[in-house]
Structures are given as C-alpha cells and as structure tokens.
mmCIF file of C-alpha atoms in Angstrom:
data_model
loop_
_atom_site.group_PDB
_atom_site.id
_atom_site.type_symbol
_atom_site.label_atom_id
_atom_site.label_comp_id
_atom_site.label_asym_id
_atom_site.label_seq_id
_atom_site.Cartn_x
_atom_site.Cartn_y
_atom_site.Cartn_z
ATOM 1 C CA UNK C 1 0.000 0.000 0.000
ATOM 2 C CA UNK C 2 2.696 2.435 1.051
ATOM 3 C CA UNK C 3 4.937 1.784 -1.892
ATOM 4 C CA UNK C 4 2.289 1.983 -4.541
ATOM 5 C CA UNK C 5 0.977 5.210 -3.036
ATOM 6 C CA UNK C 6 4.186 7.156 -3.469
ATOM 7 C CA UNK C 7 5.263 9.404 -6.309
ATOM 8 C CA UNK C 8 6.006 6.349 -8.425
ATOM 9 C CA UNK C 9 2.305 5.719 -8.885
ATOM 10 C CA UNK C 10 2.227 8.675 -11.235
ATOM 11 C CA UNK C 11 4.451 6.757 -13.621
ATOM 12 C CA UNK C 12 1.628 4.550 -14.872
ATOM 13 C CA UNK C 13 1.465 2.638 -18.095
ATOM 14 C CA UNK C 14 -0.309 5.589 -19.658
ATOM 15 C CA UNK C 15 3.063 7.251 -19.488
ATOM 16 C CA UNK C 16 3.877 5.379 -22.664
ATOM 17 C CA UNK C 17 1.981 8.219 -24.331
ATOM 18 C CA UNK C 18 2.560 11.183 -22.080
ATOM 19 C CA UNK C 19 5.963 10.248 -20.637
ATOM 20 C CA UNK C 20 6.872 9.523 -16.994
ATOM 21 C CA UNK C 21 7.175 12.008 -14.184
ATOM 22 C CA UNK C 22 10.847 11.273 -13.649
ATOM 23 C CA UNK C 23 13.884 13.268 -14.603
ATOM 24 C CA UNK C 24 14.579 12.899 -18.329
ATOM 25 C CA UNK C 25 17.965 11.841 -19.616
ATOM 26 C CA UNK C 26 20.419 14.665 -20.185
ATOM 27 C CA UNK C 27 22.668 14.781 -23.223
ATOM 28 C CA UNK C 28 26.324 14.078 -22.629
ATOM 29 C CA UNK C 29 28.917 11.361 -22.562
ATOM 30 C CA UNK C 30 27.654 8.033 -21.231
ATOM 31 C CA UNK C 31 29.085 6.488 -18.091
ATOM 32 C CA UNK C 32 28.446 3.312 -16.064
ATOM 33 C CA UNK C 33 26.347 5.392 -13.647
ATOM 34 C CA UNK C 34 24.451 7.141 -16.430
ATOM 35 C CA UNK C 35 23.930 4.701 -19.318
ATOM 36 C CA UNK C 36 22.859 6.194 -22.625
ATOM 37 C CA UNK C 37 19.172 5.789 -23.600
ATOM 38 C CA UNK C 38 19.959 3.098 -26.152
ATOM 39 C CA UNK C 39 21.841 0.976 -23.598
ATOM 40 C CA UNK C 40 19.134 -1.486 -22.785
ATOM 41 C CA UNK C 41 21.205 -4.413 -21.546
ATOM 42 C CA UNK C 42 23.671 -4.948 -18.718
ATOM 43 C CA UNK C 43 26.205 -7.811 -18.494
ATOM 44 C CA UNK C 44 25.124 -10.723 -16.331
ATOM 45 C CA UNK C 45 28.022 -12.518 -14.624
ATOM 46 C CA UNK C 46 27.913 -16.139 -13.537
ATOM 47 C CA UNK C 47 28.442 -16.445 -9.779
ATOM 48 C CA UNK C 48 31.987 -17.415 -8.843
ATOM 49 C CA UNK C 49 33.406 -17.456 -12.379
ATOM 50 C CA UNK C 50 33.609 -13.837 -13.440
ATOM 51 C CA UNK C 51 32.420 -14.955 -16.880
ATOM 52 C CA UNK C 52 29.614 -13.231 -18.705
ATOM 53 C CA UNK C 53 26.601 -15.467 -19.299
ATOM 54 C CA UNK C 54 24.721 -13.065 -21.533
ATOM 55 C CA UNK C 55 22.861 -9.832 -20.900
ATOM 56 C CA UNK C 56 20.179 -8.804 -18.476
ATOM 57 C CA UNK C 57 17.655 -6.108 -19.374
ATOM 58 C CA UNK C 58 17.904 -2.859 -17.424
ATOM 59 C CA UNK C 59 14.465 -1.844 -16.158
ATOM 60 C CA UNK C 60 15.439 1.210 -14.105
ATOM 61 C CA UNK C 61 18.349 3.069 -12.579
ATOM 62 C CA UNK C 62 18.396 4.955 -9.281
ATOM 63 C CA UNK C 63 21.588 6.973 -9.198
ATOM 64 C CA UNK C 64 24.310 4.359 -9.629
ATOM 65 C CA UNK C 65 21.975 1.479 -8.696
ATOM 66 C CA UNK C 66 20.699 -0.660 -11.570
ATOM 67 C CA UNK C 67 17.462 -2.671 -11.441
ATOM 68 C CA UNK C 68 17.516 -5.502 -13.955
ATOM 69 C CA UNK C 69 14.953 -8.033 -15.053
ATOM 70 C CA UNK C 70 17.051 -10.759 -13.453
ATOM 71 C CA UNK C 71 16.874 -9.078 -10.066
ATOM 72 C CA UNK C 72 13.066 -9.330 -9.982
ATOM 73 C CA UNK C 73 12.641 -12.549 -11.974
ATOM 74 C CA UNK C 74 11.693 -14.767 -9.024
ATOM 75 C CA UNK C 75 9.101 -12.449 -7.419
ATOM 76 C CA UNK C 76 7.831 -11.555 -10.894
ATOM 77 C CA UNK C 77 7.059 -15.203 -11.672
ATOM 78 C CA UNK C 78 5.131 -15.522 -8.401
ATOM 79 C CA UNK C 79 3.267 -12.236 -8.900
ATOM 80 C CA UNK C 80 2.349 -13.089 -12.498
ATOM 81 C CA UNK C 81 1.010 -16.484 -11.438
ATOM 82 C CA UNK C 82 -1.208 -14.846 -8.816
ATOM 83 C CA UNK C 83 -2.356 -12.098 -11.210
ATOM 84 C CA UNK C 84 -3.226 -14.617 -13.903
ATOM 85 C CA UNK C 85 -5.215 -16.709 -11.435
ATOM 86 C CA UNK C 86 -7.210 -13.641 -10.345
ATOM 87 C CA UNK C 87 -7.735 -12.602 -13.970
ATOM 88 C CA UNK C 88 -9.063 -15.998 -15.066
ATOM 89 C CA UNK C 89 -11.257 -16.255 -11.963
ATOM 90 C CA UNK C 90 -12.923 -12.937 -12.803
ATOM 91 C CA UNK C 91 -12.904 -13.456 -16.591
ATOM 92 C CA UNK C 92 -13.167 -17.187 -17.374
ATOM 93 C CA UNK C 93 -11.982 -18.081 -20.849
ATOM 94 C CA UNK C 94 -10.291 -14.735 -21.552
ATOM 95 C CA UNK C 95 -6.567 -14.483 -22.219
ATOM 96 C CA UNK C 96 -4.323 -12.692 -19.750
ATOM 97 C CA UNK C 97 -3.237 -9.594 -21.722
ATOM 98 C CA UNK C 98 0.351 -8.403 -22.032
ATOM 99 C CA UNK C 99 -0.656 -5.000 -20.677
ATOM 100 C CA UNK C 100 -1.652 -6.622 -17.376
ATOM 101 C CA UNK C 101 1.638 -8.520 -17.234
ATOM 102 C CA UNK C 102 3.473 -5.246 -17.804
ATOM 103 C CA UNK C 103 1.570 -3.638 -14.921
ATOM 104 C CA UNK C 104 2.658 -6.453 -12.613
ATOM 105 C CA UNK C 105 6.268 -6.100 -13.730
ATOM 106 C CA UNK C 106 6.221 -2.320 -13.324
ATOM 107 C CA UNK C 107 4.767 -2.579 -9.813
ATOM 108 C CA UNK C 108 7.786 -4.667 -8.787
ATOM 109 C CA UNK C 109 10.127 -2.129 -10.361
ATOM 110 C CA UNK C 110 8.339 0.607 -8.385
ATOM 111 C CA UNK C 111 8.852 -1.361 -5.177
ATOM 112 C CA UNK C 112 12.539 -1.854 -5.926
ATOM 113 C CA UNK C 113 13.057 1.859 -6.659
ATOM 114 C CA UNK C 114 11.278 2.695 -3.421
ATOM 115 C CA UNK C 115 13.466 0.232 -1.499
ATOM 116 C CA UNK C 116 16.667 1.723 -2.888
ATOM 117 C CA UNK C 117 15.614 5.283 -2.083
ATOM 118 C CA UNK C 118 14.675 4.313 1.444
ATOM 119 C CA UNK C 119 17.809 2.251 2.022
ATOM 120 C CA UNK C 120 20.010 5.168 0.929
ATOM 121 C CA UNK C 121 18.393 7.366 3.576
ATOM 122 C CA UNK C 122 20.284 5.669 6.410
ATOM 123 C CA UNK C 123 23.456 7.299 5.074
ATOM 124 C CA UNK C 124 21.999 10.776 5.668
ATOM 125 C CA UNK C 125 20.946 10.483 9.303
ATOM 126 C CA UNK C 126 24.103 12.052 10.722
ATOM 127 C CA UNK C 127 25.588 8.810 12.085
ATOM 128 C CA UNK C 128 29.169 7.656 11.767
ATOM 129 C CA UNK C 129 29.167 5.803 8.395
ATOM 130 C CA UNK C 130 31.670 3.264 9.722
ATOM 131 C CA UNK C 131 29.368 2.472 12.657
ATOM 132 C CA UNK C 132 26.374 2.152 10.320
ATOM 133 C CA UNK C 133 28.311 -0.175 8.006
ATOM 134 C CA UNK C 134 29.446 -2.299 10.936
ATOM 135 C CA UNK C 135 25.874 -2.625 12.209
ATOM 136 C CA UNK C 136 24.515 -3.464 8.758
ATOM 137 C CA UNK C 137 27.247 -6.064 8.202
ATOM 138 C CA UNK C 138 26.529 -7.608 11.597
ATOM 139 C CA UNK C 139 22.775 -7.876 10.977
ATOM 140 C CA UNK C 140 23.384 -9.159 7.442
ATOM 141 C CA UNK C 141 25.716 -11.890 8.679
ATOM 142 C CA UNK C 142 23.139 -12.971 11.267
ATOM 143 C CA UNK C 143 20.356 -13.186 8.696
ATOM 144 C CA UNK C 144 22.466 -15.151 6.237
ATOM 145 C CA UNK C 145 23.578 -17.503 9.023
ATOM 146 C CA UNK C 146 19.939 -18.096 9.988
ATOM 147 C CA UNK C 147 19.026 -18.792 6.351
ATOM 148 C CA UNK C 148 21.952 -21.239 6.000
ATOM 149 C CA UNK C 149 20.841 -22.971 9.183
ATOM 150 C CA UNK C 150 17.276 -23.254 7.894
ATOM 151 C CA UNK C 151 18.525 -24.564 4.527
ATOM 152 C CA UNK C 152 20.892 -27.077 6.134
ATOM 153 C CA UNK C 153 24.008 -25.977 4.258
ATOM 154 C CA UNK C 154 25.489 -23.158 2.223
ATOM 155 C CA UNK C 155 25.146 -25.260 -0.917
ATOM 156 C CA UNK C 156 21.429 -25.849 -0.306
ATOM 157 C CA UNK C 157 20.874 -22.135 0.307
ATOM 158 C CA UNK C 158 22.549 -21.349 -3.015
ATOM 159 C CA UNK C 159 20.393 -23.974 -4.708
ATOM 160 C CA UNK C 160 17.202 -22.485 -3.232
ATOM 161 C CA UNK C 161 18.233 -19.051 -4.433
ATOM 162 C CA UNK C 162 19.082 -20.465 -7.878
ATOM 163 C CA UNK C 163 15.560 -21.886 -8.146
ATOM 164 C CA UNK C 164 14.268 -18.378 -7.371
ATOM 165 C CA UNK C 165 16.437 -16.947 -10.148
ATOM 166 C CA UNK C 166 18.910 -15.243 -7.776
ATOM 167 C CA UNK C 167 22.597 -15.576 -7.014
ATOM 168 C CA UNK C 168 23.910 -15.377 -3.454
ATOM 169 C CA UNK C 169 25.427 -11.984 -4.243
ATOM 170 C CA UNK C 170 22.071 -10.660 -5.489
ATOM 171 C CA UNK C 171 20.350 -12.010 -2.387
ATOM 172 C CA UNK C 172 22.988 -10.490 -0.109
ATOM 173 C CA UNK C 173 22.557 -7.108 -1.800
ATOM 174 C CA UNK C 174 18.777 -7.312 -1.405
ATOM 175 C CA UNK C 175 19.098 -8.187 2.291
ATOM 176 C CA UNK C 176 21.545 -5.330 2.831
ATOM 177 C CA UNK C 177 19.056 -2.844 1.320
ATOM 178 C CA UNK C 178 16.275 -4.285 3.472
ATOM 179 C CA UNK C 179 18.328 -3.876 6.667
ATOM 180 C CA UNK C 180 19.330 -0.310 5.801
ATOM 181 C CA UNK C 181 15.701 0.506 5.056
ATOM 182 C CA UNK C 182 14.574 -0.851 8.424
ATOM 183 C CA UNK C 183 17.291 1.113 10.198
ATOM 184 C CA UNK C 184 16.345 4.320 8.371
ATOM 185 C CA UNK C 185 12.661 4.077 9.232
ATOM 186 C CA UNK C 186 13.337 2.940 12.781
ATOM 187 C CA UNK C 187 15.735 5.821 13.417
ATOM 188 C CA UNK C 188 13.336 8.409 12.020
ATOM 189 C CA UNK C 189 10.523 7.028 14.147
ATOM 190 C CA UNK C 190 12.758 7.183 17.220
ATOM 191 C CA UNK C 191 13.815 10.751 16.485
ATOM 192 C CA UNK C 192 10.277 12.103 16.199
ATOM 193 C CA UNK C 193 8.749 9.771 18.775
ATOM 194 C CA UNK C 194 6.179 8.369 16.376
ATOM 195 C CA UNK C 195 6.937 4.845 17.516
ATOM 196 C CA UNK C 196 5.130 5.444 20.804
ATOM 197 C CA UNK C 197 1.431 4.701 20.839
ATOM 198 C CA UNK C 198 1.088 7.253 23.672
ATOM 199 C CA UNK C 199 1.382 10.029 21.077
ATOM 200 C CA UNK C 200 -2.227 9.325 20.140
ATOM 201 C CA UNK C 201 -4.151 11.421 22.657
ATOM 202 C CA UNK C 202 -7.691 10.476 23.728
ATOM 203 C CA UNK C 203 -9.051 13.441 21.757
ATOM 204 C CA UNK C 204 -7.207 12.339 18.590
ATOM 205 C CA UNK C 205 -8.434 8.789 19.048
ATOM 206 C CA UNK C 206 -12.055 9.876 19.491
ATOM 207 C CA UNK C 207 -11.837 12.127 16.422
ATOM 208 C CA UNK C 208 -10.456 9.196 14.384
ATOM 209 C CA UNK C 209 -13.239 6.930 15.669
ATOM 210 C CA UNK C 210 -16.017 9.389 14.791
ATOM 211 C CA UNK C 211 -14.559 10.021 11.337
ATOM 212 C CA UNK C 212 -14.071 6.334 10.509
ATOM 213 C CA UNK C 213 -16.958 4.515 12.171
ATOM 214 C CA UNK C 214 -17.343 2.181 9.212
ATOM 215 C CA UNK C 215 -13.989 0.664 10.213
ATOM 216 C CA UNK C 216 -15.480 -0.329 13.547
ATOM 217 C CA UNK C 217 -18.838 -1.577 12.322
ATOM 218 C CA UNK C 218 -19.663 -5.279 12.454
ATOM 219 C CA UNK C 219 -21.496 -6.178 9.252
ATOM 220 C CA UNK C 220 -24.717 -8.183 9.247
ATOM 221 C CA UNK C 221 -23.923 -11.780 8.384
ATOM 222 C CA UNK C 222 -25.750 -15.132 8.408
ATOM 223 C CA UNK C 223 -25.244 -18.827 7.847
ATOM 224 C CA UNK C 224 -28.268 -20.716 6.531
ATOM 225 C CA UNK C 225 -29.488 -23.971 5.079
ATOM 226 C CA UNK C 226 -32.237 -23.850 2.459
ATOM 227 C CA UNK C 227 -34.348 -26.731 1.159
ATOM 228 C CA UNK C 228 -35.713 -26.345 -2.372
ATOM 229 C CA UNK C 229 -38.731 -28.359 -3.463
ATOM 230 C CA UNK C 230 -39.764 -28.805 -7.093
ATOM 231 C CA UNK C 231 -43.513 -28.242 -7.659
ATOM 232 C CA UNK C 232 -43.421 -30.576 -10.669
ATOM 233 C CA UNK C 233 -42.156 -33.576 -8.732
ATOM 234 C CA UNK C 234 -44.488 -36.542 -8.254
ATOM 235 C CA UNK C 235 -46.218 -37.190 -4.926
ATOM 236 C CA UNK C 236 -47.309 -34.656 -2.336
ATOM 237 C CA UNK C 237 -47.296 -30.996 -3.301
ATOM 238 C CA UNK C 238 -44.092 -29.025 -2.796
ATOM 239 C CA UNK C 239 -45.747 -26.878 -0.124
ATOM 240 C CA UNK C 240 -46.955 -29.936 1.803
ATOM 241 C CA UNK C 241 -43.451 -31.421 1.742
ATOM 242 C CA UNK C 242 -41.964 -28.072 2.807
ATOM 243 C CA UNK C 243 -44.280 -27.912 5.839
ATOM 244 C CA UNK C 244 -43.352 -31.481 6.766
ATOM 245 C CA UNK C 245 -39.669 -30.551 6.456
ATOM 246 C CA UNK C 246 -40.178 -27.560 8.745
ATOM 247 C CA UNK C 247 -41.621 -29.833 11.432
ATOM 248 C CA UNK C 248 -38.643 -32.196 11.190
ATOM 249 C CA UNK C 249 -36.113 -29.347 11.287
ATOM 250 C CA UNK C 250 -37.739 -27.868 14.384
ATOM 251 C CA UNK C 251 -37.453 -31.297 15.973
ATOM 252 C CA UNK C 252 -33.699 -31.181 15.404
ATOM 253 C CA UNK C 253 -33.332 -33.491 12.401
ATOM 254 C CA UNK C 254 -30.418 -32.809 10.055
ATOM 255 C CA UNK C 255 -31.264 -30.880 6.898
ATOM 256 C CA UNK C 256 -29.542 -33.432 4.639
ATOM 257 C CA UNK C 257 -31.588 -36.306 6.087
ATOM 258 C CA UNK C 258 -34.817 -34.323 5.802
ATOM 259 C CA UNK C 259 -34.052 -33.429 2.193
ATOM 260 C CA UNK C 260 -33.316 -37.047 1.300
ATOM 261 C CA UNK C 261 -36.588 -38.195 2.863
ATOM 262 C CA UNK C 262 -38.802 -35.520 1.312
ATOM 263 C CA UNK C 263 -37.111 -35.057 -2.054
ATOM 264 C CA UNK C 264 -35.534 -31.630 -1.689
ATOM 265 C CA UNK C 265 -32.284 -30.026 -2.821
ATOM 266 C CA UNK C 266 -30.071 -28.693 -0.032
ATOM 267 C CA UNK C 267 -28.371 -25.282 -0.444
ATOM 268 C CA UNK C 268 -25.960 -24.153 2.283
ATOM 269 C CA UNK C 269 -24.385 -20.712 2.622
ATOM 270 C CA UNK C 270 -21.937 -19.453 5.199
ATOM 271 C CA UNK C 271 -20.961 -15.850 6.001
ATOM 272 C CA UNK C 272 -23.628 -14.517 3.648
ATOM 273 C CA UNK C 273 -24.118 -10.742 3.683
ATOM 274 C CA UNK C 274 -26.711 -8.475 2.106
ATOM 275 C CA UNK C 275 -24.253 -7.529 -0.644
ATOM 276 C CA UNK C 276 -23.047 -11.039 -1.551
ATOM 277 C CA UNK C 277 -25.499 -11.653 -4.372
ATOM 278 C CA UNK C 278 -28.248 -13.599 -2.625
ATOM 279 C CA UNK C 279 -31.609 -13.843 -4.335
ATOM 280 C CA UNK C 280 -33.938 -11.090 -3.135
ATOM 281 C CA UNK C 281 -36.313 -13.375 -1.232
ATOM 282 C CA UNK C 282 -33.385 -14.905 0.688
ATOM 283 C CA UNK C 283 -32.018 -11.483 1.586
ATOM 284 C CA UNK C 284 -35.453 -10.256 2.663
ATOM 285 C CA UNK C 285 -35.898 -13.172 5.046
ATOM 286 C CA UNK C 286 -32.346 -13.559 6.361
ATOM 287 C CA UNK C 287 -31.754 -9.882 7.126
ATOM 288 C CA UNK C 288 -35.166 -8.826 8.354
ATOM 289 C CA UNK C 289 -35.047 -6.928 11.688
ATOM 290 C CA UNK C 290 -34.991 -9.128 14.773
ATOM 291 C CA UNK C 291 -33.655 -12.256 13.086
ATOM 292 C CA UNK C 292 -31.855 -14.810 15.284
ATOM 293 C CA UNK C 293 -30.221 -18.199 14.911
ATOM 294 C CA UNK C 294 -32.803 -20.972 14.611
ATOM 295 C CA UNK C 295 -35.393 -18.904 12.738
ATOM 296 C CA UNK C 296 -37.225 -20.893 10.065
ATOM 297 C CA UNK C 297 -39.149 -19.364 7.193
ATOM 298 C CA UNK C 298 -42.617 -20.298 6.091
ATOM 299 C CA UNK C 299 -42.674 -22.091 2.703
ATOM 300 C CA UNK C 300 -41.687 -19.487 0.059
ATOM 301 C CA UNK C 301 -43.147 -20.125 -3.429
ATOM 302 C CA UNK C 302 -40.798 -18.968 -6.223
ATOM 303 C CA UNK C 303 -41.851 -19.820 -9.794
ATOM 304 C CA UNK C 304 -42.072 -23.639 -9.947
ATOM 305 C CA UNK C 305 -40.239 -24.117 -6.650
ATOM 306 C CA UNK C 306 -40.952 -23.827 -2.933
ATOM 307 C CA UNK C 307 -38.146 -22.836 -0.560
ATOM 308 C CA UNK C 308 -37.662 -23.354 3.154
ATOM 309 C CA UNK C 309 -34.883 -21.321 4.820
ATOM 310 C CA UNK C 310 -33.325 -22.178 8.191
ATOM 311 C CA UNK C 311 -30.913 -19.670 9.800
ATOM 312 C CA UNK C 312 -28.098 -21.391 11.731
ATOM 313 C CA UNK C 313 -26.048 -18.293 12.668
ATOM 314 C CA UNK C 314 -26.930 -14.597 12.751
ATOM 315 C CA UNK C 315 -24.632 -11.618 13.309
ATOM 316 C CA UNK C 316 -26.482 -8.327 13.665
ATOM 317 C CA UNK C 317 -24.855 -5.182 12.224
ATOM 318 C CA UNK C 318 -23.548 -2.976 15.026
ATOM 319 C CA UNK C 319 -20.968 -0.270 15.700
ATOM 320 C CA UNK C 320 -18.352 -1.432 18.196
ATOM 321 C CA UNK C 321 -18.039 0.802 21.250
ATOM 322 C CA UNK C 322 -15.254 3.375 21.424
ATOM 323 C CA UNK C 323 -14.377 2.389 24.998
ATOM 324 C CA UNK C 324 -13.646 -1.197 23.936
ATOM 325 C CA UNK C 325 -9.979 -2.075 24.531
ATOM 326 C CA UNK C 326 -9.810 -3.814 21.167
ATOM 327 C CA UNK C 327 -11.230 -0.790 19.357
ATOM 328 C CA UNK C 328 -8.807 1.581 21.072
ATOM 329 C CA UNK C 329 -5.873 -0.687 20.217
ATOM 330 C CA UNK C 330 -6.962 -0.705 16.577
ATOM 331 C CA UNK C 331 -7.262 3.093 16.573
ATOM 332 C CA UNK C 332 -3.733 3.495 18.002
ATOM 333 C CA UNK C 333 -2.342 1.098 15.409
ATOM 334 C CA UNK C 334 -4.091 2.864 12.554
ATOM 335 C CA UNK C 335 -2.880 6.280 13.697
ATOM 336 C CA UNK C 336 0.648 4.887 14.022
ATOM 337 C CA UNK C 337 0.511 3.358 10.532
ATOM 338 C CA UNK C 338 -0.764 6.648 9.093
ATOM 339 C CA UNK C 339 2.152 8.533 10.653
ATOM 340 C CA UNK C 340 4.584 5.881 9.479
ATOM 341 C CA UNK C 341 3.087 6.110 5.978
ATOM 342 C CA UNK C 342 3.540 9.907 5.967
ATOM 343 C CA UNK C 343 7.109 9.456 7.141
ATOM 344 C CA UNK C 344 7.895 7.031 4.334
ATOM 345 C CA UNK C 345 6.518 9.477 1.798
ATOM 346 C CA UNK C 346 8.689 12.259 3.204
ATOM 347 C CA UNK C 347 11.844 10.130 3.255
ATOM 348 C CA UNK C 348 11.291 8.899 -0.283
ATOM 349 C CA UNK C 349 10.563 12.407 -1.556
ATOM 350 C CA UNK C 350 13.798 13.665 0.003
ATOM 351 C CA UNK C 351 15.817 10.860 -1.543
ATOM 352 C CA UNK C 352 14.147 11.334 -4.917
ATOM 353 C CA UNK C 353 15.486 14.875 -5.026
ATOM 354 C CA UNK C 354 19.021 13.566 -4.541
ATOM 355 C CA UNK C 355 18.914 10.431 -6.701
ATOM 356 C CA UNK C 356 18.333 10.483 -10.424
ATOM 357 C CA UNK C 357 15.657 7.927 -11.349
ATOM 358 C CA UNK C 358 15.247 6.613 -14.862
ATOM 359 C CA UNK C 359 13.032 3.804 -16.144
ATOM 360 C CA UNK C 360 12.818 1.566 -19.188
ATOM 361 C CA UNK C 361 11.090 2.710 -22.362
ATOM 362 C CA UNK C 362 8.707 -0.219 -21.821
ATOM 363 C CA UNK C 363 7.214 1.742 -18.916
ATOM 364 C CA UNK C 364 7.335 5.085 -20.703
ATOM 365 C CA UNK C 365 10.914 6.040 -19.760
ATOM 366 C CA UNK C 366 14.029 6.710 -21.791
ATOM 367 C CA UNK C 367 16.235 3.663 -21.098
ATOM 368 C CA UNK C 368 16.385 1.633 -24.289
ATOM 369 C CA UNK C 369 14.427 4.180 -26.318
ATOM 370 C CA UNK C 370 15.664 4.289 -29.899
#
C-alpha cells in the first residue's frame, strides 16, 4: 500500500503516451552510472566465475543502482502467477493480456526503486558511516547464518536461491538494502517519537473513531441452510413437503436427512451478507429486523419451486463501542501506521530529489528508447 501510493504511482502505463514524471535523460557522454538511452542491456556474470553469461535487461536506474529483469525474476514469476489466477477467476476463458503482465512487472520495479531510495536514507541520518556499516554487516551476517541454518548448508541455500532466479550476491545485496531501510525508518521514528502509541491522545483517538466509524462496524452476516422443493415432482405438493420438512427441522433433524426423505435439494451458505449476491427473497428473510439463529421461514413459493430457509447463525450489524480495549488498540495502530506512511513518503521524496531515477522505455521512460 505504502509503496504503490508514493510518487512512483504517477508513472503509470499511460506514461507510454505522455511520458513519466521522472527526470529525463540529459545529453552528454555516457558512463556506467548514467547509461545512454539506447543501452538497454547490462552484463550478467555467472556467480563465482567472473564470466559473462549473456545480458540482463535494465528496467530502471536509481543513481548508480541498476534494477535488472534478473533481479526481480523470481518475485515476478510468483506475482504473475497470482495475477493470472485472479484474472481468469474474474474473466473465465479470456486471455491474460500483455498490458496486465506489464503492470505487474512495473509494480515490482516501483517497489525496488522505493526500497533503494529508502535504504540510501540511512546514510543521511548524521551517524558515523563506519558504525552504520558495521551494524549493517553484523545484521546481514546474522540473517544469512539463519538462512543457511534453515537450509541445512550453504550449498542448499545457493540452490534455493538459484531456483528463485537469484545468485547469493544478489540475495545479499537485497538483504543489505532491506536492513538499511529498516534502520532508516526505525531511526526516524525514534527521532520524532512516532513509535510510541502514547502520542495518540484520547481526543485524537475519538476524532479518528467518529470520522471512521465504518472501520469499527460489524457487518450483518448469516449462515443458513435452504431446502428447495420442485412443484413438478411426483407425490405430495411441494408446499406440503416443505411444511413437513419444517416440522422435522424444528425437531432437530439434520437438513440433509430431511431433504433425502422428502425429495428436496439442499443449499448451504456461510458468512452470507446483504451484498453477496443472494436472491432477493433470501435477503429479505435472512436480514429482516430481529432475526436470530434458529429462525425458520414459512414455505416461500418462487416460480415452480418452494423454498424453506433455516438460519443457523446470525450476526447483527452494530458499531463497536469506542471504549472497547480492542477498538482503542486498533485506533492506536491505525494512527501509528498513518504517521509511518507519511514518514515514508517524506523520506522517499527527500531521496528522490538527490537520486536520479530513470526507467525503461517499456514503462514510458528513456532507457532503451531508440
């Protein structure tokens, strides 16, 4: 949420037409830190050999930091798999378009740019750089040792990283950025005192509660079992069978057994809400005022069917009280997260002014543009 809400959001795929809101490339002699627009590829070196294994596409640069396709390949595969699953669930039979895949890829590039900007901030907090480096190295060594222990051996850790499309050096660099980012945010929070929940005064908490009551409202929700009788079936009428079923259900018989005896279809729903697409007659009965668990409808004729609805659980919509300990804890946490979010925006904005950010032409930038 935080990352996608920063300035990078403005660099959407529509920027392929209008251009991104990042600093454009300046004319001049190219350098390793400032590759020319046509330089789309960076050498990829095989771990431990020093030999080039081909080229890796440059997706963005942040100052002297380079974000390549290889550096996000593993999380990209996972994110694309999840995005495709969601796409096909919502649009059965339709192909997953390349534009959607590009959005997923760009979101990971945005996250990586954000991480680099935030990690660089630790170097500007006024601490002794040698002390900061020593602390980062110490924490990095501990994390790698824990990962080796979990993997069973250094070789197995390397193999796990290889399956994720990463070398140990790439993983170490990513961990180092993560540690520096945590230190930067933690130090800023300590400096301004935002880390303390006591900074949320009772008046601020009450104002937040009154402004955001929907966050503290329990939605109406029911579980039910419905029996559906076909009016065209042979034997007793559907309504007669429905009344007989109601008697059995009130006596405590299981709905499945009743349905089997009287020739009905069983429909069960859990955690149903008024906005979850129930048929109107089900919504009208289940969410009528005063409903409680155990309520049983009269036979409901619908076209050539008769329905019987039995409520097994009912949650009535209600606003949770402000003086509840749980509610107050949630309010403190939300206020803290809002302040932390604002802090991250400020830090990233400050670093953006110092670091030159460029992105690939595939996302509307100038890297690789012919």
